[in-house]
Short mmCIF file of C-alpha atoms in Angstrom, two decimals:
data_model
loop_
_atom_site.label_atom_id
_atom_site.label_comp_id
_atom_site.label_asym_id
_atom_site.label_seq_id
_atom_site.Cartn_x
_atom_site.Cartn_y
_atom_site.Cartn_z
CA UNK A 1 -64.24 70.92 -20.62
CA UNK A 2 -64.16 71.77 -17.02
CA UNK A 3 -63.16 74.82 -14.62
CA UNK A 4 -63.19 74.03 -10.92
CA UNK A 5 -61.15 75.56 -8.29
CA UNK A 6 -60.62 75.28 -4.56
CA UNK A 7 -59.47 77.99 -2.35
CA UNK A 8 -57.75 77.65 1.30
CA UNK A 9 -57.48 80.63 3.58
CA UNK A 10 -57.05 81.09 7.02
CA UNK A 11 -60.91 81.84 7.45
CA UNK A 12 -61.89 79.14 5.49
CA UNK A 13 -62.53 77.31 2.46
CA UNK A 14 -63.81 78.93 -0.89
CA UNK A 15 -65.17 76.62 -3.81
CA UNK A 16 -66.50 77.72 -7.61
CA UNK A 17 -67.53 75.39 -10.58
CA UNK A 18 -68.72 76.14 -14.12
CA UNK A 19 -71.46 73.74 -15.09
CA UNK A 20 -70.71 72.85 -19.01
CA UNK A 21 -70.25 69.88 -20.19
CA UNK A 22 -70.67 70.32 -23.90
CA UNK A 23 -70.27 73.30 -25.99
CA UNK A 24 -70.43 72.01 -29.51
CA UNK A 25 -71.99 73.98 -32.04
CA UNK A 26 -75.82 72.11 -31.83
CA UNK A 27 -75.94 71.20 -28.35
CA UNK A 28 -74.86 73.18 -24.82
CA UNK A 29 -75.61 71.24 -21.71
CA UNK A 30 -74.94 71.93 -18.26
CA UNK A 31 -74.36 69.76 -14.92
CA UNK A 32 -73.50 70.79 -11.47
CA UNK A 33 -69.80 69.83 -10.85
CA UNK A 34 -70.22 70.76 -6.95
CA UNK A 35 -71.29 68.11 -5.03
CA UNK A 36 -71.87 68.80 -0.83
CA UNK A 37 -71.87 66.14 2.04
CA UNK A 38 -72.42 66.41 5.83
CA UNK A 39 -72.70 69.47 7.43
CA UNK A 40 -73.89 67.63 10.08
CA UNK A 41 -72.03 69.65 13.22
CA UNK A 42 -69.08 66.84 12.80
CA UNK A 43 -68.43 67.41 9.18
CA UNK A 44 -68.68 69.93 6.01
CA UNK A 45 -67.47 68.30 2.74
CA UNK A 46 -67.53 69.76 -0.61
CA UNK A 47 -66.37 67.61 -3.74
CA UNK A 48 -65.88 69.41 -7.01
CA UNK A 49 -65.76 66.92 -10.16
CA UNK A 50 -64.02 67.18 -13.78
CA UNK A 51 -63.09 65.03 -16.76
CA UNK A 52 -65.56 62.27 -17.97
CA UNK A 53 -69.12 62.50 -17.04
CA UNK A 54 -69.89 58.27 -16.66
CA UNK A 55 -66.80 58.20 -14.19
CA UNK A 56 -67.77 61.45 -12.10
CA UNK A 57 -71.62 60.19 -11.73
CA UNK A 58 -70.48 56.93 -10.77
CA UNK A 59 -68.07 58.38 -8.08
CA UNK A 60 -70.44 60.36 -6.89
CA UNK A 61 -73.49 57.63 -7.06
CA UNK A 62 -71.33 55.16 -5.04
CA UNK A 63 -70.65 57.96 -2.46
CA UNK A 64 -73.92 58.34 -1.88
CA UNK A 65 -74.93 54.37 -1.82
CA UNK A 66 -72.51 54.04 1.03
CA UNK A 67 -73.84 56.62 3.19
CA UNK A 68 -77.68 55.63 2.24
CA UNK A 69 -76.54 52.14 3.29
CA UNK A 70 -74.59 53.06 5.85
CA UNK A 71 -71.58 51.29 4.51
CA UNK A 72 -68.82 50.14 7.33
CA UNK A 73 -66.63 52.77 5.58
CA UNK A 74 -68.32 55.61 3.79
CA UNK A 75 -67.85 59.52 3.68
CA UNK A 76 -69.71 60.43 7.02
CA UNK A 77 -67.83 57.93 9.27
CA UNK A 78 -64.26 58.11 7.42
CA UNK A 79 -61.98 59.47 10.25
CA UNK A 80 -60.01 62.72 8.25
CA UNK A 81 -60.13 64.84 5.13
CA UNK A 82 -57.06 62.62 4.34
CA UNK A 83 -59.16 59.34 4.66
CA UNK A 84 -62.20 60.61 3.11
CA UNK A 85 -59.74 61.53 -0.19
CA UNK A 86 -58.27 57.93 0.25
CA UNK A 87 -61.56 56.50 -0.05
CA UNK A 88 -62.99 58.76 -2.87
CA UNK A 89 -59.86 57.77 -4.77
CA UNK A 90 -60.51 54.41 -4.16
CA UNK A 91 -64.01 54.60 -5.93
CA UNK A 92 -62.78 56.62 -8.90
CA UNK A 93 -60.19 54.01 -9.87
CA UNK A 94 -62.49 51.47 -9.62
CA UNK A 95 -65.08 52.98 -11.69
CA UNK A 96 -62.64 54.08 -14.12
CA UNK A 97 -61.52 50.22 -14.54
CA UNK A 98 -64.84 49.01 -14.78
CA UNK A 99 -65.12 51.59 -17.59
CA UNK A 100 -62.24 50.29 -19.31
CA UNK A 101 -63.23 46.47 -18.91
CA UNK A 102 -66.05 46.84 -20.85
CA UNK A 103 -67.04 45.50 -24.34
CA UNK A 104 -67.52 49.23 -25.84
CA UNK A 105 -64.58 50.43 -23.64
CA UNK A 106 -61.99 50.90 -26.70
CA UNK A 107 -61.01 54.42 -27.24
CA UNK A 108 -62.87 55.52 -24.06
CA UNK A 109 -61.24 57.57 -21.86
CA UNK A 110 -62.50 57.38 -18.17
CA UNK A 111 -60.12 59.32 -16.60
CA UNK A 112 -61.46 61.94 -13.69
CA UNK A 113 -60.20 64.04 -11.37
CA UNK A 114 -61.68 65.89 -7.75
CA UNK A 115 -61.12 68.29 -5.40
CA UNK A 116 -62.60 67.44 -1.93
CA UNK A 117 -62.50 70.18 0.66
CA UNK A 118 -64.16 70.73 3.95
CA UNK A 119 -63.33 69.96 7.48
CA UNK A 120 -63.70 66.75 9.71
CA UNK A 121 -64.48 67.68 13.75
CA UNK A 122 -60.96 67.31 15.23
CA UNK A 123 -58.67 68.33 12.19
CA UNK A 124 -58.20 71.83 10.20
CA UNK A 125 -59.91 73.04 7.18
CA UNK A 126 -58.17 71.96 4.00
CA UNK A 127 -58.61 71.27 0.28
CA UNK A 128 -57.32 67.94 -1.34
CA UNK A 129 -56.69 66.98 -5.25
CA UNK A 130 -57.26 63.72 -6.23
CA UNK A 131 -55.62 62.34 -9.03
CA UNK A 132 -57.06 59.78 -11.73
CA UNK A 133 -54.96 57.21 -10.52
CA UNK A 134 -56.64 57.38 -7.08
CA UNK A 135 -53.63 59.44 -5.43
CA UNK A 136 -54.07 62.83 -3.59
CA UNK A 137 -52.22 65.73 -2.64
CA UNK A 138 -52.69 68.83 -0.29
CA UNK A 139 -52.82 72.46 -1.05
CA UNK A 140 -49.55 73.64 0.48
CA UNK A 141 -49.20 77.09 2.25
CA UNK A 142 -47.33 78.81 -0.41
CA UNK A 143 -49.94 77.88 -2.94
CA UNK A 144 -52.99 77.60 -1.17
CA UNK A 145 -55.78 76.90 -4.21
CA UNK A 146 -56.29 73.76 -6.24
CA UNK A 147 -57.72 73.67 -10.06
CA UNK A 148 -58.82 70.82 -12.09
CA UNK A 149 -59.85 71.17 -15.73
CA UNK A 150 -59.06 74.08 -17.75
CA UNK A 151 -56.37 75.85 -15.59
CA UNK A 152 -54.58 77.53 -17.23
CA UNK A 153 -56.65 80.96 -17.68
CA UNK A 154 -57.67 81.46 -14.35
CA UNK A 155 -54.70 80.74 -12.57
CA UNK A 156 -52.44 84.16 -12.95
CA UNK A 157 -54.87 86.23 -10.67
CA UNK A 158 -54.82 83.44 -8.00
CA UNK A 159 -50.98 83.27 -8.22
CA UNK A 160 -50.75 87.19 -7.73
CA UNK A 161 -53.80 87.72 -4.87
CA UNK A 162 -54.10 84.50 -3.07
CA UNK A 163 -52.63 84.09 0.39
CA UNK A 164 -52.80 82.47 3.72
CA UNK A 165 -54.06 85.91 5.24
CA UNK A 166 -56.63 86.56 1.92
CA UNK A 167 -59.92 87.23 3.74
CA UNK A 168 -62.89 84.83 2.53
CA UNK A 169 -64.46 87.69 0.63
CA UNK A 170 -61.49 88.86 -1.10
CA UNK A 171 -60.93 85.10 -1.85
CA UNK A 172 -64.57 84.64 -3.30
CA UNK A 173 -63.61 87.65 -5.38
CA UNK A 174 -60.57 86.11 -6.81
CA UNK A 175 -62.21 83.14 -7.43
CA UNK A 176 -65.01 84.34 -9.04
CA UNK A 177 -62.73 86.61 -11.35
CA UNK A 178 -60.62 83.31 -12.17
CA UNK A 179 -63.78 82.01 -13.25
CA UNK A 180 -64.95 84.41 -15.92
CA UNK A 181 -61.57 84.70 -16.96
CA UNK A 182 -61.23 81.38 -18.14
CA UNK A 183 -64.92 81.50 -19.25
CA UNK A 184 -63.96 84.59 -21.72
CA UNK A 185 -61.07 82.25 -23.25
CA UNK A 186 -62.66 78.88 -23.90
CA UNK A 187 -66.20 78.43 -24.61
CA UNK A 188 -66.14 75.13 -23.34
CA UNK A 189 -66.15 76.67 -19.92
CA UNK A 190 -69.32 78.34 -19.19
CA UNK A 191 -72.20 78.84 -16.52
CA UNK A 192 -74.45 78.67 -14.70
CA UNK A 193 -71.48 79.31 -12.02
CA UNK A 194 -71.46 77.08 -8.33
CA UNK A 195 -70.05 78.79 -5.42
CA UNK A 196 -69.65 77.95 -1.94
CA UNK A 197 -67.88 80.02 0.96
CA UNK A 198 -67.47 77.58 4.33
CA UNK A 199 -65.75 79.48 7.42
CA UNK A 200 -63.66 77.36 9.38
CA UNK A 201 -64.93 75.49 12.41
CA UNK A 202 -68.33 76.44 11.99
CA UNK A 203 -69.45 72.75 10.24
CA UNK A 204 -72.43 74.28 8.68
CA UNK A 205 -73.39 74.22 5.57
CA UNK A 206 -71.77 77.32 4.55
CA UNK A 207 -72.59 80.36 2.00
CA UNK A 208 -74.15 78.86 -1.47
CA UNK A 209 -75.25 79.96 -4.60
CA UNK A 210 -75.37 79.78 -8.25
CA UNK A 211 -74.68 82.70 -10.98
CA UNK A 212 -76.57 82.24 -14.22
CA UNK A 213 -74.82 84.18 -17.26
CA UNK A 214 -76.95 87.10 -16.85
CA UNK A 215 -76.81 87.70 -12.92
CA UNK A 216 -75.82 90.99 -11.81
CA UNK A 217 -73.38 90.82 -9.65
CA UNK A 218 -71.55 88.47 -12.46
CA UNK A 219 -71.96 90.90 -15.16
CA UNK A 220 -70.87 93.83 -12.93
CA UNK A 221 -67.61 91.87 -11.94
CA UNK A 222 -66.84 91.20 -15.31
CA UNK A 223 -67.05 94.75 -16.75
CA UNK A 224 -65.48 96.02 -13.88
CA UNK A 225 -62.36 93.63 -14.35
CA UNK A 226 -62.04 94.18 -17.95
CA UNK A 227 -62.29 98.48 -17.49
CA UNK A 228 -59.36 97.99 -14.83
CA UNK A 229 -57.58 95.76 -16.33
CA UNK A 230 -57.60 98.20 -19.54
CA UNK A 231 -56.63 101.37 -17.02
CA UNK A 232 -53.57 99.50 -15.52
CA UNK A 233 -52.25 98.54 -19.03
CA UNK A 234 -52.69 102.08 -19.88
CA UNK A 235 -51.14 103.42 -16.64
CA UNK A 236 -47.89 100.89 -17.60
CA UNK A 237 -44.13 102.61 -18.18
CA UNK A 238 -43.74 103.05 -21.91
CA UNK A 239 -41.64 100.18 -23.12
CA UNK A 240 -37.74 101.31 -23.52
CA UNK A 241 -37.74 101.10 -27.49
CA UNK A 242 -40.91 102.66 -29.43
CA UNK A 243 -40.27 102.30 -32.79
CA UNK A 244 -41.24 105.51 -35.04
CA UNK A 245 -40.04 107.70 -38.20
CA UNK A 246 -36.95 108.88 -35.88
CA UNK A 247 -36.44 105.59 -34.00
CA UNK A 248 -32.88 103.56 -34.71
CA UNK A 249 -33.13 99.94 -34.80
CA UNK A 250 -30.51 98.01 -33.70
CA UNK A 251 -30.13 94.78 -35.49
CA UNK A 252 -28.91 91.66 -33.22
#
């Protein structure tokens, strides 16, 4: 399983991804799901991947090959972020078709999803969700984040915290809490955790780091979040009725 997310705020973009690809009893494998392109003063693009590993690897390899051979249409010459998402969606759909038509394709599930984010000069910074079918949607102003993979455990904090005027620092902190909440609830999502912070209109590589399981900040964040959730819970008002020795139970 995988968990990747991207956040778009007025100041820029935040990306985070886990690296676990297998969490069986006898094997735990890791593979980077964050891929960076550009940062050449004209465009900065980040691609997060989830789904079948063979498909995601094939898609990334095709993107890199097109850039290397300076194909007529490649990620370095598409006109804007939407065209980049369309281009990647087309590659993904074609790679899935190849996998389905192979001699050993019976029962094989080649689906893959992607989040593409970044900025092409002349347009705003943004993030796009590319579906297995190849179509895509952009994050909306009312919900300025996207998730792929194991999305349910990390969504509540994003819903409560993220808005367009959230700072990049707060967005990164929120992304890492969302990631840690998912890792705590699902063992198939795990470290190392990669993150990247891109400040809008800089067209730079951004701030990138990898947090191992024992990274001091990740441990501090995990403990502080857990402790403060407990404190917040204990400070909640009492429920309307507490069952006790003298309580009257109303039967419905």
